[in-house]
Coordinates of C-alpha atoms in Angstrom, one line a residue:
M1 CA -34.4 0.3 115.3
D2 CA -35.9 0.9 111.8
A3 CA -35.7 4.6 112.6
Y4 CA -31.6 3.9 112.0
E5 CA -31.9 2.8 108.4
G6 CA -30.9 5.4 106.0
K7 CA -28.0 7.6 105.5
W8 CA -26.5 10.2 108.2
E9 CA -24.1 13.1 108.0
I10 CA -22.1 13.9 111.0
L11 CA -22.1 17.5 112.0
P12 CA -18.7 18.3 113.4
A13 CA -19.5 21.6 114.4
E14 CA -22.2 20.5 116.9
A15 CA -19.9 18.1 118.7
T16 CA -19.0 18.8 122.2
G17 CA -16.3 17.2 124.5
F18 CA -14.5 15.6 121.3
D19 CA -11.0 16.7 123.0
E20 CA -11.4 15.5 126.4
F21 CA -13.2 12.3 125.5
S22 CA -10.6 11.4 122.7
A23 CA -7.8 12.1 125.4
A24 CA -9.5 9.9 127.9
I25 CA -9.7 6.7 125.7
G26 CA -6.0 7.2 124.7
V27 CA -6.3 8.6 121.3
P28 CA -3.0 9.9 120.2
E29 CA -3.0 14.0 119.6
E30 CA -2.2 13.8 115.9
K31 CA -5.2 11.5 115.3
R32 CA -7.4 13.8 117.4
N33 CA -6.6 16.7 115.4
L34 CA -7.2 14.9 112.0
M35 CA -10.6 13.3 113.2
K36 CA -12.1 16.3 115.1
N37 CA -13.5 17.9 112.0
L38 CA -13.8 14.8 109.7
V39 CA -17.0 14.9 107.7
Y40 CA -18.6 11.6 106.7
V41 CA -21.7 9.8 106.1
V42 CA -22.6 6.6 107.3
E43 CA -25.5 4.4 106.0
Y44 CA -27.2 1.7 108.0
N45 CA -29.3 -0.9 106.1
K46 CA -31.0 -3.9 108.2
D47 CA -30.7 -7.4 106.2
G48 CA -32.7 -9.9 108.4
D49 CA -31.1 -9.7 112.1
N50 CA -27.9 -8.2 110.7
W51 CA -27.1 -4.5 110.2
N52 CA -24.7 -3.5 107.1
V53 CA -22.7 -0.1 107.5
S54 CA -21.1 1.7 104.9
L55 CA -19.1 4.9 106.0
Q56 CA -18.1 7.1 103.4
V57 CA -15.5 10.0 104.5
Q58 CA -15.6 13.3 102.6
G59 CA -12.6 13.4 100.0
S60 CA -12.1 9.7 100.2
D61 CA -13.3 7.2 97.1
Q62 CA -13.3 4.2 99.5
P63 CA -16.0 3.5 101.8
M64 CA -15.4 1.6 104.8
N65 CA -17.9 -1.3 105.2
F66 CA -18.9 -3.6 108.1
S67 CA -21.8 -5.6 109.4
W68 CA -23.2 -6.5 113.1
T69 CA -25.9 -8.3 114.7
P70 CA -27.5 -7.1 117.9
G71 CA -25.8 -8.5 120.8
V72 CA -23.0 -10.3 118.9
E73 CA -19.5 -8.9 119.6
F74 CA -17.7 -7.9 116.1
E75 CA -14.5 -6.4 115.1
Y76 CA -14.0 -3.6 112.5
A77 CA -11.4 -0.7 111.7
G78 CA -12.6 2.7 113.0
L79 CA -12.5 6.0 111.0
D80 CA -8.7 6.2 112.0
G81 CA -7.9 2.6 111.1
T82 CA -7.4 1.4 114.6
T83 CA -9.2 -2.3 115.0
M84 CA -11.9 -2.3 117.6
R85 CA -14.1 -4.8 119.0
S86 CA -17.9 -3.8 119.5
T87 CA -21.1 -5.0 120.7
I88 CA -24.3 -3.1 120.1
K89 CA -27.7 -3.8 121.7
W90 CA -31.0 -2.4 121.1
D91 CA -33.4 -1.6 124.3
G92 CA -36.6 -0.7 122.3
S93 CA -35.5 3.2 122.0
A94 CA -31.8 3.3 121.6
C95 CA -28.6 1.6 120.6
H96 CA -26.2 0.9 123.5
E97 CA -22.9 0.3 122.2
D98 CA -19.8 -1.2 124.1
H99 CA -16.3 -0.5 122.4
A100 CA -12.7 -1.6 123.0
S101 CA -9.6 -0.7 121.1
V102 CA -6.0 -0.7 122.0
T103 CA -6.4 2.8 123.0
G104 CA -9.3 2.4 125.5
K105 CA -12.9 1.3 126.3
W106 CA -15.9 3.3 126.1
T107 CA -19.7 2.9 126.0
S108 CA -22.2 4.8 123.6
V109 CA -25.7 5.4 123.4
R110 CA -27.3 6.1 120.0
S111 CA -30.7 7.6 119.8
V112 CA -32.8 9.0 116.8
D113 CA -35.5 11.6 116.9
G114 CA -37.2 12.1 113.4
D115 CA -34.3 13.4 111.1
S116 CA -31.6 13.7 114.0
M117 CA -29.4 11.3 115.5
T118 CA -27.6 11.8 118.8
L119 CA -24.4 9.5 119.8
T120 CA -23.4 10.0 123.4
S121 CA -20.3 8.2 124.5
E122 CA -18.5 8.0 127.6
S123 CA -15.3 6.8 129.0
S124 CA -13.7 7.1 132.6
G125 CA -16.2 9.7 133.6
V126 CA -15.7 12.1 130.4
S127 CA -18.4 12.3 127.8
M128 CA -18.7 13.3 124.1
V129 CA -21.9 14.2 122.2
Q130 CA -22.0 14.2 118.5
K131 CA -24.8 14.9 116.2
F132 CA -26.0 13.6 112.8
K133 CA -28.6 14.6 110.3
R134 CA -30.5 12.4 107.9
V135 CA -29.5 12.9 104.1

């Protein structure tokens, strides 16, 4: 899991299935349009059994911060401000995430290969793949 530590920048141009997936989980169209090309850097830092996350959206001077412990449900605000409940587990090679918000439920798998991170999310048979690069 240590491979996740550090800063990761999303690569919006490499995302696939965003429109279909965000519609499947009930994200309103106006929020989808805002989030589709959003550029941000997420930083993961391990602190004992806990993980601290700082997410900095390009053009914003206020980072979003939250913490989580593998296997323990936690609540936080997503990129669009929607409150979500999540549980993240590590299987030895990838993070498996269960998410729920007022708009819907979905699962994600986050894997790292060198300086590349892939996030594959699925809900109701619809999937989205997002790519990140280490910065």
